[in-house]
Amino acid sequence: MSLLRNECWAITDAAAGNQRQALALAELMGMPVRHLVLEPRAPWSWLSPRFTLGGTLALPAGQRAQFAPPWPRLAIGCGRATALFTRMLRRLAHGQCHTVQILDPRIDPVHWDTVIAPSHDQLNGPNVLVPLGSLNPVNDAWLADGRDACPAFEEMPQPRVGVLLGGTRKQFAFGTDYACELAAQLLARHRREGGSLLALASRRTPPEALAVFRQALADVPGLVWAGPDDGRNPYPGVLGWADRLVVTPDSVNMLSESCAVGCAVHTHVVAALPDKLARFHHALRGRGLLHDLDVVAPMRQSPLRETAAIAAELQRCMSGR
C-alpha cells in the first residue's frame, strides 16, 4: 500500500464555520478532496492540540477507520480540536503530508507546515499566512450560482437588503433589546428608501430575538428564514441578489463572506466588542468595507476575496518542499 495518496483531506469538527473555511481552501488546491469530520474524545478534546500521546486512540472507535493510511498529500484542518489531527499527520506521514491549520492553534505554529490565521489573531511566524478575514467560497461564480438557485429574489423591490443575524458571544448580548433596536433602524431606513428586507437567522440566533424580527418585518416585502421549516436555506441567493447587507457584529465568518460580495456592508454595534473582534472591525472599517447602519455608503465596493490568493501561496509553499 502506498504511503501517500494524491488527495487533500479537509479535517473539521461539526461547526459549519470551520467546515466552510477548510472546504473553501481545499476546493482550490487542484486535487480530490475528502472531508473528515473528526471529534477527539476526552482527555484529548480538553488538551488539543498540545497532547498527542496515544495517536488514533484520541478518536472514538467509529471514527478511527477514516483517519488511517494511505495518508493524503495535503491536510487542511480548521478549529482547535482538529489541530490535534493535522499535527499528528506530520509524524504519521513521515513529513510527506503538507499539514495546514486554519485559525490560531494556540501553540507554536512550528508544529505545522503552514498556519493560516487572520490578522486580528496577531500570530506571526515564517510559516504563518495572514489574511484579513476568514476564508470562504464567495466569488463571482458562487454568487451567480446563488442567483440561479433563487430566481424569485430578482422580483423583490430594490434595494434588496440582506440581514444576517448571528448570536450572543462574549461582550455582545443578542437579546430582545438589541433585536428591537436593530429592527427599528432597519424599518426606519426602509421607510425612507423602500425595497425589501431578507433576514436570515443562524443556529446561534436566540428564539426571542428571532421572534422580534418575525413580528417587526411581517408587513415588509422580503422574508425571515430561520431553518428548514421556512424552506431551503436561501443564504447564497440573498448574498447573490443583495444590493446591501446588514450583519450583526458578532461573526467574523459572516462579516468576511458579506465583504466578499462587493456591495455595501453595514453593522450595528451598541457596546465595546472583545479585543480580537474589535481589531477585525477596525481593519474592515479602515479599508472602507464596513459601515455603521445609518451611513449612506456607495452601493458597490471592492470585494474582500482572499481565499484564492491564500491557495496560490499554499501551492507555492508546497512546491518548495
Coordinates of C-alpha atoms in Angstrom, one line a residue:
M1 CA 0.0 0.0 0.0
S2 CA 1.3 3.4 -1.0
L3 CA 2.2 5.7 2.0
L4 CA 0.6 8.8 0.3
R5 CA -2.5 9.3 -1.8
N6 CA -2.8 12.4 -4.1
E7 CA -5.7 14.0 -2.3
C8 CA -6.5 16.7 0.2
W9 CA -8.1 15.9 3.5
A10 CA -10.3 18.7 4.9
I11 CA -10.5 17.9 8.6
T12 CA -13.1 19.7 10.7
D13 CA -15.4 19.3 13.6
A14 CA -19.2 19.7 13.1
A15 CA -19.1 23.6 13.3
A16 CA -20.4 25.0 10.0
G17 CA -18.0 27.9 10.0
N18 CA -15.0 25.7 10.4
Q19 CA -16.2 23.4 7.6
R20 CA -16.7 26.3 5.2
Q21 CA -13.2 27.6 5.7
A22 CA -11.4 24.3 5.3
L23 CA -13.5 23.2 2.3
A24 CA -13.3 26.6 0.6
L25 CA -9.5 26.3 0.6
A26 CA -9.4 22.6 -0.2
E27 CA -11.5 23.0 -3.3
L28 CA -8.9 25.4 -4.8
M29 CA -5.9 23.1 -4.3
G30 CA -6.3 21.1 -7.5
M31 CA -6.7 17.6 -6.1
P32 CA -9.5 15.4 -4.9
V33 CA -11.0 16.5 -1.6
R34 CA -12.0 14.2 1.2
H35 CA -13.9 15.7 4.1
L36 CA -13.3 14.2 7.5
V37 CA -15.5 15.2 10.4
L38 CA -13.5 14.2 13.5
E39 CA -14.2 14.8 17.2
P40 CA -11.5 13.8 19.7
R41 CA -12.7 12.2 22.9
A42 CA -11.6 13.2 26.4
P43 CA -8.9 13.9 27.6
W44 CA -7.6 14.8 24.1
S45 CA -10.6 17.1 23.5
W46 CA -9.6 19.0 26.6
L47 CA -6.0 19.4 25.7
S48 CA -6.0 19.5 21.9
P49 CA -3.6 20.1 20.2
R50 CA -1.0 20.0 23.0
F51 CA -1.5 16.4 24.0
T52 CA -0.7 13.9 21.2
L53 CA 0.2 10.7 23.1
G54 CA -2.0 7.8 22.2
G55 CA -2.3 8.6 18.5
T56 CA -5.6 7.5 16.9
L57 CA -6.9 6.4 20.4
A58 CA -7.9 10.1 20.6
L59 CA -10.7 9.2 18.2
P60 CA -13.9 7.3 19.1
A61 CA -13.7 3.8 17.7
G62 CA -16.2 4.6 15.0
Q63 CA -14.0 7.3 13.5
R64 CA -10.6 5.6 13.5
A65 CA -11.1 3.9 10.1
Q66 CA -11.4 7.4 8.5
F67 CA -8.1 8.6 9.9
A68 CA -5.8 5.9 8.5
P69 CA -3.3 5.4 5.7
P70 CA -2.7 5.9 2.9
W71 CA -2.2 9.4 4.1
P72 CA -3.0 12.4 2.0
R73 CA -0.5 14.7 0.2
L74 CA -2.2 17.7 1.9
A75 CA -4.3 18.0 5.1
I76 CA -6.2 21.2 6.0
G77 CA -7.7 21.5 9.4
C78 CA -9.8 24.2 10.9
G79 CA -10.6 24.6 14.6
R80 CA -8.7 23.8 17.8
A81 CA -10.0 20.2 18.1
T82 CA -8.9 19.3 14.6
A83 CA -5.4 20.8 15.1
L84 CA -4.6 17.6 17.0
F85 CA -5.0 15.5 13.9
T86 CA -3.2 17.8 11.5
R87 CA -0.3 18.0 14.0
M88 CA -0.2 14.2 14.3
L89 CA -0.2 13.8 10.5
R90 CA 3.3 15.3 10.2
R91 CA 4.7 12.4 12.2
L92 CA 2.4 9.7 10.8
A93 CA 3.2 10.5 7.2
H94 CA 6.9 10.9 7.9
G95 CA 6.8 14.6 6.8
Q96 CA 5.4 13.8 3.4
C97 CA 2.0 15.2 4.1
H98 CA 1.8 19.1 4.0
T99 CA -0.1 20.0 7.1
V100 CA -2.2 23.2 7.3
Q101 CA -4.1 24.6 10.2
I102 CA -6.6 27.4 9.9
L103 CA -7.1 29.7 12.9
D104 CA -4.6 30.1 15.7
P105 CA -3.8 26.7 17.2
R106 CA -2.7 28.4 20.4
I107 CA 0.7 26.7 20.4
D108 CA 3.8 27.3 18.4
P109 CA 3.0 27.3 14.6
V110 CA 6.2 25.3 14.1
H111 CA 4.2 22.1 14.7
W112 CA 2.5 22.5 11.2
D113 CA 3.9 23.2 7.7
T114 CA 1.5 26.2 7.3
V115 CA -0.7 28.0 9.7
I116 CA -3.4 30.4 8.4
A117 CA -4.6 32.9 11.0
P118 CA -6.5 36.1 10.4
S119 CA -4.6 39.3 11.2
H120 CA -6.7 40.0 14.4
D121 CA -5.2 36.9 15.9
Q122 CA -1.9 38.6 15.9
L123 CA 0.0 35.4 15.2
N124 CA 3.4 35.7 13.5
G125 CA 5.9 33.2 12.1
P126 CA 7.8 32.2 9.0
N127 CA 5.1 29.6 8.1
V128 CA 2.1 31.8 9.0
L129 CA -0.2 33.2 6.3
V130 CA -2.2 36.2 7.4
P131 CA -5.5 37.1 5.7
L132 CA -7.6 39.9 6.9
G133 CA -10.7 37.8 7.5
S134 CA -11.9 34.2 7.3
L135 CA -11.6 32.0 4.2
N136 CA -14.8 31.4 2.3
P137 CA -16.1 30.3 -1.1
V138 CA -17.7 33.6 -2.1
N139 CA -16.6 34.7 -5.6
D140 CA -18.4 35.7 -8.8
A141 CA -19.2 32.1 -9.8
W142 CA -20.6 31.3 -6.3
L143 CA -22.7 34.4 -6.3
A144 CA -24.1 33.6 -9.8
D145 CA -25.0 30.1 -8.6
G146 CA -26.8 31.7 -5.7
R147 CA -28.8 33.9 -8.0
D148 CA -29.7 31.0 -10.2
A149 CA -30.9 29.0 -7.2
C150 CA -33.2 31.8 -6.0
P151 CA -34.6 33.5 -9.2
A152 CA -37.6 34.8 -7.3
F153 CA -35.4 37.3 -5.5
E154 CA -34.9 39.2 -8.7
E155 CA -38.5 40.4 -8.4
M156 CA -38.1 41.7 -4.9
P157 CA -38.3 45.5 -4.6
Q158 CA -34.9 47.2 -4.6
P159 CA -32.8 47.9 -2.7
R160 CA -32.7 44.3 -1.6
V161 CA -31.2 44.4 1.9
G162 CA -29.8 41.1 3.2
V163 CA -29.9 40.9 7.0
L164 CA -27.6 38.3 8.6
L165 CA -28.3 37.5 12.2
G166 CA -25.7 35.9 14.5
G167 CA -26.0 35.3 18.2
T168 CA -24.7 36.1 21.6
R169 CA -21.0 35.9 22.3
K170 CA -18.6 37.4 24.9
Q171 CA -19.4 41.1 25.3
F172 CA -22.2 41.0 22.8
A173 CA -25.7 40.2 24.1
F174 CA -28.1 39.4 21.2
G175 CA -31.3 39.6 23.2
T176 CA -34.7 41.3 22.6
D177 CA -33.3 44.8 23.4
Y178 CA -30.7 44.5 20.6
A179 CA -33.2 42.9 18.2
C180 CA -35.8 45.6 18.8
E181 CA -33.2 48.3 18.2
L182 CA -31.8 46.7 15.1
A183 CA -35.3 46.0 13.7
A184 CA -36.3 49.6 14.4
Q185 CA -33.4 51.0 12.5
L186 CA -34.0 48.6 9.6
L187 CA -37.6 49.7 9.4
A188 CA -36.7 53.4 9.6
R189 CA -34.4 53.1 6.6
H190 CA -36.9 51.0 4.7
R191 CA -39.5 53.8 5.2
R192 CA -37.1 56.3 3.6
E193 CA -35.7 54.1 0.8
G194 CA -38.3 51.3 0.2
G195 CA -37.0 48.0 -1.1
S196 CA -37.1 44.6 0.6
L197 CA -35.6 43.0 3.7
L198 CA -34.3 39.4 3.5
A199 CA -33.4 38.3 7.1
L200 CA -31.6 35.1 7.8
A201 CA -31.1 33.7 11.2
S202 CA -28.2 31.4 12.2
R203 CA -28.2 28.4 14.5
R204 CA -27.0 30.8 17.2
T205 CA -29.8 33.3 16.9
P206 CA -31.8 33.3 20.1
P207 CA -35.5 32.4 19.6
E208 CA -36.7 35.5 21.4
A209 CA -34.6 37.7 19.1
L210 CA -35.9 35.9 16.1
A211 CA -39.5 36.4 17.2
V212 CA -38.8 40.2 17.3
F213 CA -37.8 40.1 13.6
R214 CA -40.7 37.9 12.5
Q215 CA -43.1 40.4 14.1
A216 CA -41.3 43.6 13.0
L217 CA -40.8 42.6 9.4
A218 CA -44.2 40.8 8.9
D219 CA -45.5 43.6 6.6
V220 CA -42.3 44.4 4.8
P221 CA -41.5 42.8 1.4
G222 CA -38.9 40.0 1.8
L223 CA -38.6 37.1 4.2
V224 CA -37.4 35.8 7.5
W225 CA -35.7 32.5 7.3
A226 CA -34.6 30.5 10.5
G227 CA -34.3 26.9 9.4
P228 CA -35.8 24.1 7.3
D229 CA -39.3 24.8 8.5
D230 CA -39.0 28.0 6.4
G231 CA -37.9 26.1 3.3
R232 CA -34.5 25.7 1.7
N233 CA -31.7 27.9 3.0
P234 CA -31.6 30.9 0.7
Y235 CA -28.2 32.2 2.0
P236 CA -26.3 32.1 -1.3
G237 CA -29.3 33.7 -3.1
V238 CA -29.5 36.5 -0.5
L239 CA -25.8 37.3 -1.0
G240 CA -26.1 36.9 -4.7
W241 CA -29.0 39.4 -5.1
A242 CA -28.2 41.8 -2.2
D243 CA -27.9 45.5 -3.0
R244 CA -26.8 46.0 0.6
L245 CA -26.0 43.7 3.5
V246 CA -26.6 44.3 7.3
V247 CA -24.7 41.9 9.5
T248 CA -24.7 41.6 13.3
P249 CA -21.2 42.4 14.7
D250 CA -20.5 39.0 16.3
S251 CA -19.4 36.7 13.5
V252 CA -16.1 37.0 11.7
N253 CA -17.2 34.5 9.1
M254 CA -20.5 36.3 8.3
L255 CA -18.7 39.6 8.0
S256 CA -15.9 38.2 5.9
E257 CA -18.4 36.5 3.5
S258 CA -20.5 39.6 3.3
C259 CA -17.5 41.8 2.5
A260 CA -16.6 39.3 -0.3
V261 CA -19.8 40.1 -2.2
G262 CA -18.9 43.6 -3.3
C263 CA -22.0 45.5 -2.1
A264 CA -22.0 47.9 0.9
V265 CA -21.9 46.1 4.3
H266 CA -23.3 47.6 7.5
T267 CA -23.4 46.6 11.1
H268 CA -24.9 47.9 14.4
V269 CA -22.6 47.9 17.4
V270 CA -24.0 49.0 20.8
A271 CA -21.1 48.2 23.2
A272 CA -17.4 47.5 23.2
L273 CA -16.5 44.3 21.4
P274 CA -14.0 41.7 22.5
D275 CA -10.4 42.8 21.6
K276 CA -9.9 40.4 18.7
L277 CA -13.3 41.2 17.2
A278 CA -12.8 44.9 17.7
R279 CA -9.5 44.7 15.8
F280 CA -11.2 42.9 12.9
H281 CA -14.0 45.5 12.8
H282 CA -11.4 48.3 12.8
A283 CA -9.5 46.7 9.9
L284 CA -12.6 46.4 7.8
R285 CA -13.6 50.0 8.5
G286 CA -10.1 51.2 7.7
R287 CA -10.4 49.6 4.3
G288 CA -13.9 51.1 3.7
L289 CA -15.5 47.6 3.8
L290 CA -17.8 48.1 6.9
H291 CA -20.1 50.9 7.8
D292 CA -22.5 51.9 10.6
L293 CA -26.1 51.1 9.9
D294 CA -27.2 54.7 9.3
V295 CA -24.3 55.6 7.0
V296 CA -25.1 56.1 3.3
A297 CA -22.3 54.1 1.7
P298 CA -21.5 53.5 -2.0
M299 CA -23.7 50.7 -3.3
R300 CA -20.6 48.9 -4.7
Q301 CA -17.2 48.4 -3.0
S302 CA -14.1 46.3 -3.7
P303 CA -14.8 42.8 -2.6
L304 CA -12.6 41.2 0.1
R305 CA -11.7 37.9 -1.6
E306 CA -8.6 36.3 0.0
T307 CA -9.1 32.6 -0.4
A308 CA -7.7 32.2 -3.9
A309 CA -4.6 34.2 -3.0
I310 CA -4.1 32.1 0.1
A311 CA -4.5 28.9 -2.0
A312 CA -1.9 30.2 -4.5
E313 CA 0.5 30.9 -1.7
L314 CA -0.1 27.5 -0.2
Q315 CA 0.7 25.9 -3.6
R316 CA 3.9 27.8 -3.7
C317 CA 4.8 26.6 -0.2
M318 CA 4.1 23.0 -1.2
S319 CA 6.2 23.2 -4.4
G320 CA 9.1 24.5 -2.4
R321 CA 9.2 21.4 -0.1

